[in-house]
PDB file of C-alpha atoms in Angstrom:
ATOM      1  CA  MET A1275      80.920 -20.161 214.522  1.00  0.00           C
ATOM      2  CA  GLU A1276      82.769 -17.414 216.540  1.00  0.00           C
ATOM      3  CA  SER A1277      82.047 -13.846 215.617  1.00  0.00           C
ATOM      4  CA  ILE A1278      84.892 -11.773 214.154  1.00  0.00           C
ATOM      5  CA  VAL A1279      83.667  -8.607 216.179  1.00  0.00           C
ATOM      6  CA  SER A1280      83.719  -8.055 219.976  1.00  0.00           C
ATOM      7  CA  ALA A1281      80.198  -7.034 220.403  1.00  0.00           C
ATOM      8  CA  PRO A1282      77.821  -9.645 221.746  1.00  0.00           C
ATOM      9  CA  ARG A1283      75.373 -11.644 219.520  1.00  0.00           C
ATOM     10  CA  VAL A1284      71.739 -11.068 219.967  1.00  0.00           C
ATOM     11  CA  GLU A1285      69.497 -14.074 219.613  1.00  0.00           C
ATOM     12  CA  LEU A1286      66.298 -13.313 217.589  1.00  0.00           C
ATOM     13  CA  LEU A1287      63.816 -15.994 216.716  1.00  0.00           C
ATOM     14  CA  GLY A1288      66.598 -18.681 216.991  1.00  0.00           C
ATOM     15  CA  CYS A1289      69.079 -16.763 214.963  1.00  0.00           C
ATOM     16  CA  ALA A1290      72.355 -15.153 216.335  1.00  0.00           C
ATOM     17  CA  ILE A1291      72.872 -11.682 215.060  1.00  0.00           C
ATOM     18  CA  ASP A1292      75.984  -9.554 215.743  1.00  0.00           C
ATOM     19  CA  ALA A1293      75.082  -6.143 217.477  1.00  0.00           C
ATOM     20  CA  VAL A1294      77.226  -4.115 215.295  1.00  0.00           C
ATOM     21  CA  THR A1295      77.350  -0.710 213.376  1.00  0.00           C
ATOM     22  CA  LEU A1296      78.205  -0.461 209.757  1.00  0.00           C
ATOM     23  CA  ASP A1297      81.461   1.073 210.637  1.00  0.00           C
ATOM     24  CA  GLU A1298      82.308  -1.615 213.184  1.00  0.00           C
ATOM     25  CA  ALA A1299      81.463  -4.302 210.531  1.00  0.00           C
ATOM     26  CA  VAL A1300      83.684  -2.783 207.919  1.00  0.00           C
ATOM     27  CA  ALA A1301      86.679  -2.343 210.468  1.00  0.00           C
ATOM     28  CA  ALA A1302      86.352  -5.985 211.415  1.00  0.00           C
ATOM     29  CA  ILE A1303      86.282  -7.262 207.913  1.00  0.00           C
ATOM     30  CA  ASP A1304      89.241  -5.126 206.883  1.00  0.00           C
ATOM     31  CA  ARG A1305      91.299  -6.663 209.678  1.00  0.00           C
ATOM     32  CA  ARG A1306      90.357 -10.052 208.457  1.00  0.00           C
ATOM     33  CA  ILE A1307      91.374  -9.301 204.924  1.00  0.00           C
ATOM     34  CA  GLN A1308      94.774  -7.925 206.021  1.00  0.00           C
ATOM     35  CA  LEU A1309      95.315 -11.062 208.238  1.00  0.00           C
ATOM     36  CA  ARG A1310      94.205 -13.273 205.248  1.00  0.00           C
ATOM     37  CA  GLN A1311      91.916 -15.000 207.451  1.00  0.00           C
ATOM     38  CA  PRO A1312      88.812 -16.259 205.532  1.00  0.00           C
ATOM     39  CA  CYS A1313      85.422 -15.089 206.930  1.00  0.00           C
ATOM     40  CA  GLN A1314      81.749 -14.868 205.657  1.00  0.00           C
ATOM     41  CA  HIS A1315      79.038 -12.424 206.144  1.00  0.00           C
ATOM     42  CA  MET A1316      75.369 -13.146 206.229  1.00  0.00           C
ATOM     43  CA  SER A1317      72.571 -10.398 205.901  1.00  0.00           C
ATOM     44  CA  ILE A1318      69.391 -11.281 208.027  1.00  0.00           C
ATOM     45  CA  ASN A1319      65.980  -9.800 207.002  1.00  0.00           C
ATOM     46  CA  ALA A1320      62.472 -10.576 208.088  1.00  0.00           C
ATOM     47  CA  ALA A1321      62.062 -13.035 205.026  1.00  0.00           C
ATOM     48  CA  LYS A1322      65.149 -14.921 205.777  1.00  0.00           C
ATOM     49  CA  LEU A1323      64.228 -15.115 209.563  1.00  0.00           C
ATOM     50  CA  VAL A1324      60.922 -16.741 208.494  1.00  0.00           C
ATOM     51  CA  ARG A1325      62.596 -19.182 206.266  1.00  0.00           C
ATOM     52  CA  LEU A1326      65.075 -20.253 209.015  1.00  0.00           C
ATOM     53  CA  GLN A1327      62.102 -21.618 210.990  1.00  0.00           C
ATOM     54  CA  HIS A1328      61.690 -24.535 208.569  1.00  0.00           C
ATOM     55  CA  ASP A1329      64.800 -24.595 206.399  1.00  0.00           C
ATOM     56  CA  GLN A1330      67.646 -26.637 208.250  1.00  0.00           C
ATOM     57  CA  GLU A1331      70.090 -26.367 205.414  1.00  0.00           C
ATOM     58  CA  LEU A1332      69.785 -22.588 205.383  1.00  0.00           C
ATOM     59  CA  ARG A1333      70.089 -22.393 209.116  1.00  0.00           C
ATOM     60  CA  ASP A1334      73.293 -24.639 209.094  1.00  0.00           C
ATOM     61  CA  ALA A1335      74.806 -22.116 206.598  1.00  0.00           C
ATOM     62  CA  VAL A1336      73.955 -19.080 208.615  1.00  0.00           C
ATOM     63  CA  GLU A1337      75.527 -20.728 211.642  1.00  0.00           C
ATOM     64  CA  THR A1338      78.895 -21.100 209.848  1.00  0.00           C
ATOM     65  CA  CYS A1339      79.247 -17.442 209.269  1.00  0.00           C
ATOM     66  CA  GLU A1340      81.596 -15.328 211.308  1.00  0.00           C
ATOM     67  CA  LEU A1341      79.569 -12.086 210.819  1.00  0.00           C
ATOM     68  CA  VAL A1342      75.759 -11.925 210.866  1.00  0.00           C
ATOM     69  CA  THR A1343      73.965  -8.530 210.630  1.00  0.00           C
ATOM     70  CA  ALA A1344      70.398  -7.120 210.538  1.00  0.00           C
ATOM     71  CA  ASP A1345      69.718  -6.273 206.974  1.00  0.00           C
ATOM     72  CA  GLY A1346      66.195  -5.107 207.410  1.00  0.00           C
ATOM     73  CA  GLN A1347      64.711  -2.336 209.553  1.00  0.00           C
ATOM     74  CA  ALA A1348      61.969  -4.754 210.728  1.00  0.00           C
ATOM     75  CA  VAL A1349      64.704  -7.053 212.275  1.00  0.00           C
ATOM     76  CA  VAL A1350      65.929  -3.987 214.336  1.00  0.00           C
ATOM     77  CA  TRP A1351      62.395  -3.086 215.552  1.00  0.00           C
ATOM     78  CA  ALA A1352      61.685  -6.628 216.282  1.00  0.00           C
ATOM     79  CA  ALA A1353      65.009  -6.996 218.364  1.00  0.00           C
ATOM     80  CA  ARG A1354      64.040  -3.864 220.214  1.00  0.00           C
ATOM     81  CA  VAL A1355      60.502  -4.948 221.080  1.00  0.00           C
ATOM     82  CA  LEU A1356      61.788  -8.202 222.513  1.00  0.00           C
ATOM     83  CA  GLY A1357      64.408  -6.459 224.626  1.00  0.00           C
ATOM     84  CA  ARG A1358      67.415  -7.624 222.578  1.00  0.00           C
ATOM     85  CA  PRO A1359      68.433  -4.390 220.955  1.00  0.00           C
ATOM     86  CA  LEU A1360      70.675  -3.954 217.998  1.00  0.00           C
ATOM     87  CA  PRO A1361      72.562  -0.740 217.398  1.00  0.00           C
ATOM     88  CA  GLU A1362      71.443  -0.172 213.870  1.00  0.00           C
ATOM     89  CA  ARG A1363      70.561  -1.748 210.491  1.00  0.00           C
ATOM     90  CA  VAL A1364      73.527  -2.853 208.519  1.00  0.00           C
ATOM     91  CA  ALA A1365      71.978  -3.289 205.083  1.00  0.00           C
ATOM     92  CA  GLY A1366      73.812  -5.552 202.560  1.00  0.00           C
ATOM     93  CA  ILE A1367      74.171  -2.973 199.853  1.00  0.00           C
ATOM     94  CA  ASP A1368      75.608  -0.494 202.306  1.00  0.00           C
ATOM     95  CA  LEU A1369      78.101  -2.827 203.452  1.00  0.00           C
ATOM     96  CA  MET A1370      78.915  -3.721 199.987  1.00  0.00           C
ATOM     97  CA  ASN A1371      79.404  -0.083 199.005  1.00  0.00           C
ATOM     98  CA  ALA A1372      81.421   0.606 202.154  1.00  0.00           C
ATOM     99  CA  LEU A1373      83.596  -2.261 201.238  1.00  0.00           C
ATOM    100  CA  VAL A1374      84.033  -1.366 197.695  1.00  0.00           C
ATOM    101  CA  ARG A1375      85.278   2.029 198.863  1.00  0.00           C
ATOM    102  CA  ARG A1376      87.797   0.410 201.192  1.00  0.00           C
ATOM    103  CA  ALA A1377      88.902  -1.886 198.461  1.00  0.00           C
ATOM    104  CA  GLY A1378      89.651   1.149 196.371  1.00  0.00           C
ATOM    105  CA  GLU A1379      91.651   2.653 199.015  1.00  0.00           C
ATOM    106  CA  GLN A1380      93.549  -0.551 199.994  1.00  0.00           C
ATOM    107  CA  GLY A1381      94.017  -2.112 196.579  1.00  0.00           C
ATOM    108  CA  TYR A1382      91.832  -5.006 197.345  1.00  0.00           C
ATOM    109  CA  ARG A1383      90.719  -7.299 194.472  1.00  0.00           C
ATOM    110  CA  ILE A1384      86.994  -7.745 194.108  1.00  0.00           C
ATOM    111  CA  TYR A1385      85.013 -10.416 192.386  1.00  0.00           C
ATOM    112  CA  VAL A1386      81.199 -10.422 191.608  1.00  0.00           C
ATOM    113  CA  LEU A1387      79.367 -13.581 190.852  1.00  0.00           C
ATOM    114  CA  GLY A1388      75.762 -13.372 189.727  1.00  0.00           C
ATOM    115  CA  ALA A1389      72.923 -11.845 187.522  1.00  0.00           C
ATOM    116  CA  ARG A1390      72.768 -11.844 183.688  1.00  0.00           C
ATOM    117  CA  ALA A1391      75.993 -11.091 181.719  1.00  0.00           C
ATOM    118  CA  GLU A1392      74.715  -7.543 180.488  1.00  0.00           C
ATOM    119  CA  LEU A1393      73.341  -6.504 183.794  1.00  0.00           C
ATOM    120  CA  LEU A1394      76.570  -7.701 185.556  1.00  0.00           C
ATOM    121  CA  GLN A1395      78.704  -5.686 183.025  1.00  0.00           C
ATOM    122  CA  ARG A1396      76.727  -2.629 183.819  1.00  0.00           C
ATOM    123  CA  ALA A1397      77.015  -2.983 187.496  1.00  0.00           C
ATOM    124  CA  LEU A1398      80.754  -3.380 187.172  1.00  0.00           C
ATOM    125  CA  ASP A1399      81.074  -0.373 184.947  1.00  0.00           C
ATOM    126  CA  THR A1400      79.319   1.605 187.634  1.00  0.00           C
ATOM    127  CA  LEU A1401      81.436   0.619 190.462  1.00  0.00           C
ATOM    128  CA  ARG A1402      84.547   1.394 188.179  1.00  0.00           C
ATOM    129  CA  GLY A1403      83.191   4.846 187.355  1.00  0.00           C
ATOM    130  CA  ARG A1404      82.662   5.548 191.056  1.00  0.00           C
ATOM    131  CA  HIS A1405      86.051   4.184 192.088  1.00  0.00           C
ATOM    132  CA  PRO A1406      88.701   4.549 189.046  1.00  0.00           C
ATOM    133  CA  GLY A1407      91.536   2.148 189.458  1.00  0.00           C
ATOM    134  CA  LEU A1408      89.315  -0.440 191.353  1.00  0.00           C
ATOM    135  CA  GLN A1409      90.489  -4.167 190.684  1.00  0.00           C
ATOM    136  CA  LEU A1410      87.248  -5.688 189.627  1.00  0.00           C
ATOM    137  CA  SER A1411      86.199  -8.847 187.708  1.00  0.00           C
ATOM    138  CA  GLY A1412      83.186 -11.009 187.640  1.00  0.00           C
ATOM    139  CA  ARG A1413      81.145 -13.666 186.168  1.00  0.00           C
ATOM    140  CA  HIS A1414      77.319 -13.999 185.415  1.00  0.00           C
ATOM    141  CA  GLY A1415      75.207 -16.277 187.609  1.00  0.00           C
ATOM    142  CA  TYR A1416      73.639 -18.485 185.100  1.00  0.00           C
ATOM    143  CA  PHE A1417      75.317 -21.912 185.364  1.00  0.00           C
ATOM    144  CA  ALA A1418      74.172 -25.425 185.771  1.00  0.00           C
ATOM    145  CA  PRO A1419      74.925 -27.518 188.860  1.00  0.00           C
ATOM    146  CA  SER A1420      77.336 -29.591 186.916  1.00  0.00           C
ATOM    147  CA  GLU A1421      79.255 -26.337 186.026  1.00  0.00           C
ATOM    148  CA  GLU A1422      79.764 -25.234 189.586  1.00  0.00           C
ATOM    149  CA  PRO A1423      83.290 -26.867 190.173  1.00  0.00           C
ATOM    150  CA  GLU A1424      84.366 -24.868 186.921  1.00  0.00           C
ATOM    151  CA  VAL A1425      82.867 -21.499 188.317  1.00  0.00           C
ATOM    152  CA  VAL A1426      84.689 -22.081 191.665  1.00  0.00           C
ATOM    153  CA  GLU A1427      87.872 -22.815 189.959  1.00  0.00           C
ATOM    154  CA  GLY A1428      87.554 -19.567 187.811  1.00  0.00           C
ATOM    155  CA  ILE A1429      86.896 -17.546 190.987  1.00  0.00           C
ATOM    156  CA  ALA A1430      89.656 -19.004 192.922  1.00  0.00           C
ATOM    157  CA  GLY A1431      92.033 -18.450 190.120  1.00  0.00           C
ATOM    158  CA  ALA A1432      91.237 -14.727 189.992  1.00  0.00           C
ATOM    159  CA  LYS A1433      92.568 -14.505 193.614  1.00  0.00           C
ATOM    160  CA  PRO A1434      90.088 -11.945 194.916  1.00  0.00           C
ATOM    161  CA  ASP A1435      90.300 -10.572 198.376  1.00  0.00           C
ATOM    162  CA  VAL A1436      86.384 -10.079 198.447  1.00  0.00           C
ATOM    163  CA  LEU A1437      83.782 -12.039 196.714  1.00  0.00           C
ATOM    164  CA  PHE A1438      80.226 -10.719 196.333  1.00  0.00           C
ATOM    165  CA  VAL A1439      77.627 -13.322 195.357  1.00  0.00           C
ATOM    166  CA  ALA A1440      74.481 -11.934 193.730  1.00  0.00           C
ATOM    167  CA  LEU A1441      72.309 -14.879 193.518  1.00  0.00           C
ATOM    168  CA  GLU A1442      68.776 -15.442 194.934  1.00  0.00           C
ATOM    169  CA  THR A1443      68.154 -16.937 198.566  1.00  0.00           C
ATOM    170  CA  PRO A1444      69.040 -19.667 199.448  1.00  0.00           C
ATOM    171  CA  PHE A1445      71.180 -20.242 196.375  1.00  0.00           C
ATOM    172  CA  LYS A1446      73.915 -17.669 197.364  1.00  0.00           C
ATOM    173  CA  GLU A1447      74.097 -19.038 200.956  1.00  0.00           C
ATOM    174  CA  LEU A1448      74.300 -22.615 199.984  1.00  0.00           C
ATOM    175  CA  PHE A1449      76.822 -21.838 197.184  1.00  0.00           C
ATOM    176  CA  LEU A1450      79.083 -20.139 199.819  1.00  0.00           C
ATOM    177  CA  ALA A1451      78.497 -22.992 202.368  1.00  0.00           C
ATOM    178  CA  ARG A1452      79.459 -25.718 199.931  1.00  0.00           C
ATOM    179  CA  ASN A1453      82.612 -23.838 198.391  1.00  0.00           C
ATOM    180  CA  ARG A1454      84.252 -21.381 200.741  1.00  0.00           C
ATOM    181  CA  ASP A1455      86.682 -23.904 202.063  1.00  0.00           C
ATOM    182  CA  ARG A1456      87.866 -24.319 198.259  1.00  0.00           C
ATOM    183  CA  LEU A1457      87.678 -20.728 197.458  1.00  0.00           C
ATOM    184  CA  GLN A1458      89.821 -19.558 200.505  1.00  0.00           C
ATOM    185  CA  ILE A1459      88.902 -15.936 199.973  1.00  0.00           C
ATOM    186  CA  PRO A1460      89.238 -13.505 202.818  1.00  0.00           C
ATOM    187  CA  PHE A1461      85.939 -12.268 202.703  1.00  0.00           C
ATOM    188  CA  VAL A1462      82.731 -13.541 201.005  1.00  0.00           C
ATOM    189  CA  MET A1463      79.169 -12.395 201.216  1.00  0.00           C
ATOM    190  CA  GLY A1464      75.875 -12.624 199.401  1.00  0.00           C
ATOM    191  CA  VAL A1465      74.641  -9.421 198.063  1.00  0.00           C
ATOM    192  CA  GLY A1466      71.099 -10.146 196.711  1.00  0.00           C
ATOM    193  CA  GLY A1467      69.640  -7.445 194.720  1.00  0.00           C
ATOM    194  CA  ALA A1468      72.591  -5.133 194.941  1.00  0.00           C
ATOM    195  CA  VAL A1469      73.633  -5.783 191.358  1.00  0.00           C
ATOM    196  CA  ASP A1470      70.185  -4.940 190.016  1.00  0.00           C
ATOM    197  CA  ILE A1471      70.522  -1.453 191.673  1.00  0.00           C
ATOM    198  CA  LEU A1472      73.984  -0.888 190.430  1.00  0.00           C
ATOM    199  CA  GLY A1473      73.104  -1.984 186.913  1.00  0.00           C
ATOM    200  CA  GLY A1474      70.264   0.348 186.929  1.00  0.00           C
ATOM    201  CA  VAL A1475      67.228  -2.040 186.651  1.00  0.00           C
ATOM    202  CA  ARG A1476      65.845  -1.270 190.135  1.00  0.00           C
ATOM    203  CA  ARG A1477      65.862   1.784 192.213  1.00  0.00           C
ATOM    204  CA  ARG A1478      66.648   1.914 195.985  1.00  0.00           C
ATOM    205  CA  ALA A1479      63.880   3.294 198.315  1.00  0.00           C
ATOM    206  CA  PRO A1480      64.348   7.011 199.371  1.00  0.00           C
ATOM    207  CA  GLY A1481      66.117   7.436 202.668  1.00  0.00           C
ATOM    208  CA  TRP A1482      62.870   8.177 204.474  1.00  0.00           C
ATOM    209  CA  MET A1483      61.258   4.981 203.281  1.00  0.00           C
ATOM    210  CA  GLN A1484      64.269   3.150 204.577  1.00  0.00           C
ATOM    211  CA  ARG A1485      63.995   4.792 207.975  1.00  0.00           C
ATOM    212  CA  LEU A1486      60.380   4.015 208.300  1.00  0.00           C
ATOM    213  CA  GLY A1487      61.098   0.356 207.346  1.00  0.00           C
ATOM    214  CA  LEU A1488      59.044   0.719 204.151  1.00  0.00           C
ATOM    215  CA  GLU A1489      61.939  -0.372 201.779  1.00  0.00           C
ATOM    216  CA  TRP A1490      59.968  -3.643 201.178  1.00  0.00           C
ATOM    217  CA  ALA A1491      56.983  -1.711 199.761  1.00  0.00           C
ATOM    218  CA  TYR A1492      59.213   0.208 197.443  1.00  0.00           C
ATOM    219  CA  ARG A1493      60.576  -2.973 196.205  1.00  0.00           C
ATOM    220  CA  LEU A1494      57.162  -4.572 195.865  1.00  0.00           C
ATOM    221  CA  ALA A1495      55.947  -1.897 193.781  1.00  0.00           C
ATOM    222  CA  GLN A1496      58.778  -2.370 191.445  1.00  0.00           C
ATOM    223  CA  ASP A1497      58.350  -6.141 191.031  1.00  0.00           C
ATOM    224  CA  PRO A1498      55.041  -7.348 192.349  1.00  0.00           C
ATOM    225  CA  ARG A1499      54.701 -10.485 190.501  1.00  0.00           C
ATOM    226  CA  ARG A1500      58.004 -11.823 191.993  1.00  0.00           C
ATOM    227  CA  LEU A1501      57.829 -10.265 195.453  1.00  0.00           C
ATOM    228  CA  ALA A1502      54.161 -10.417 196.413  1.00  0.00           C
ATOM    229  CA  ARG A1503      54.257 -13.708 198.174  1.00  0.00           C
ATOM    230  CA  ARG A1504      57.644 -13.006 199.783  1.00  0.00           C
ATOM    231  CA  TYR A1505      56.626  -9.774 201.412  1.00  0.00           C
ATOM    232  CA  ILE A1506      52.913 -10.060 201.922  1.00  0.00           C
ATOM    233  CA  VAL A1507      52.784 -13.602 203.194  1.00  0.00           C
ATOM    234  CA  GLY A1508      56.369 -13.401 204.718  1.00  0.00           C
ATOM    235  CA  ASN A1509      55.881 -10.087 206.597  1.00  0.00           C
ATOM    236  CA  THR A1510      52.596 -11.562 208.063  1.00  0.00           C
ATOM    237  CA  TRP A1511      54.498 -14.532 209.413  1.00  0.00           C
ATOM    238  CA  PHE A1512      57.313 -12.522 210.657  1.00  0.00           C
ATOM    239  CA  THR A1513      54.837 -10.370 212.676  1.00  0.00           C
ATOM    240  CA  TRP A1514      53.130 -13.297 214.029  1.00  0.00           C
ATOM    241  CA  LEU A1515      56.571 -15.059 215.093  1.00  0.00           C
ATOM    242  CA  VAL A1516      57.626 -11.692 216.898  1.00  0.00           C
ATOM    243  CA  ALA A1517      54.162 -11.576 218.600  1.00  0.00           C
ATOM    244  CA  ARG A1518      54.401 -15.182 219.803  1.00  0.00           C
ATOM    245  CA  GLU A1519      57.970 -14.833 221.145  1.00  0.00           C
ATOM    246  CA  LEU A1520      56.704 -11.510 222.847  1.00  0.00           C
ATOM    247  CA  VAL A1521      53.862 -13.477 224.591  1.00  0.00           C
ATOM    248  CA  ARG A1522      56.220 -16.255 225.566  1.00  0.00           C
ATOM    249  CA  GLN A1523      58.570 -13.799 227.216  1.00  0.00           C
ATOM    250  CA  ARG A1524      55.783 -12.372 229.346  1.00  0.00           C
ATOM    251  CA  VAL A1525      53.895 -15.742 229.983  1.00  0.00           C
ATOM    252  CA  LEU A1526      56.548 -17.845 230.963  1.00  0.00           C
ATOM    253  CA  PRO A1527      58.158 -15.653 233.655  1.00  0.00           C
ATOM    254  CA  SER A1528      54.749 -15.182 235.205  1.00  0.00           C
ATOM    255  CA  SER A1529      54.151 -18.975 235.167  1.00  0.00           C
ATOM    256  CA  ALA A1530      57.455 -19.592 236.831  1.00  0.00           C
ATOM    257  CA  ALA A1531      56.789 -17.015 239.447  1.00  0.00           C
ATOM    258  CA  ARG A1532      53.349 -18.724 240.286  1.00  0.00           C
ATOM    259  CA  GLY A1533      54.963 -22.006 240.538  1.00  0.00           C
ATOM    260  CA  ARG A1534      57.507 -20.550 243.099  1.00  0.00           C
ATOM    261  CA  ASP A1535      54.635 -19.012 245.023  1.00  0.00           C
ATOM    262  CA  ALA A1536      52.690 -22.206 245.185  1.00  0.00           C
ATOM    263  CA  ALA A1537      55.694 -23.996 246.321  1.00  0.00           C
TER     264      ALA A1537
END
């Protein structure tokens, strides 16, 4: 899918990522909303890059997105090590917060899908407290597959300009891949655990931990049972994939040069 930004896309472990800053991403999304041209954003972190190596359905969903950004600091570092630098991390929650501010300024309507009903309500109340007058609605994320058409109809009926989907990976990505054409919303994105933070059940890592790429450790400490495999096993695989790619980059050019010399 063609990107909505002018910056080139960087290929990292088989995934094309837009080399943009947070401000550039917000500006591009704002243009699409004003033009009423539907687009989807995808955040890419280390865990998702690992999953993309074997999950073709998720890979197909990523490739339909008009904006793909590096959510994790590890992704930014890996791109730099491999000689394909990205300007900065564009975390999903930072992009969400920036778009909520823009929505308040422009009068855009927002819809949030996901989480438990009481947690979602607390998150919506937090956003309304920060941005009085914000046009905001939502629905909890607990529904059976048979109820999905009804959920989609309800979202479309609210006529939002922005849809945030707070479901687990890969459910949020696949939900949007199946339904974005029916929804016809100018901007849609998955927001993962952002509702947990806004609802007060999780805390975000301090800024210094984010800058050092340790936000995953902070999350793990808050929910070790659920996240241990994702971060410990996933980060190990990610490191191995980056190392393999780095070796491949160095070995293949040398092998090609030796072949030319022999010829």
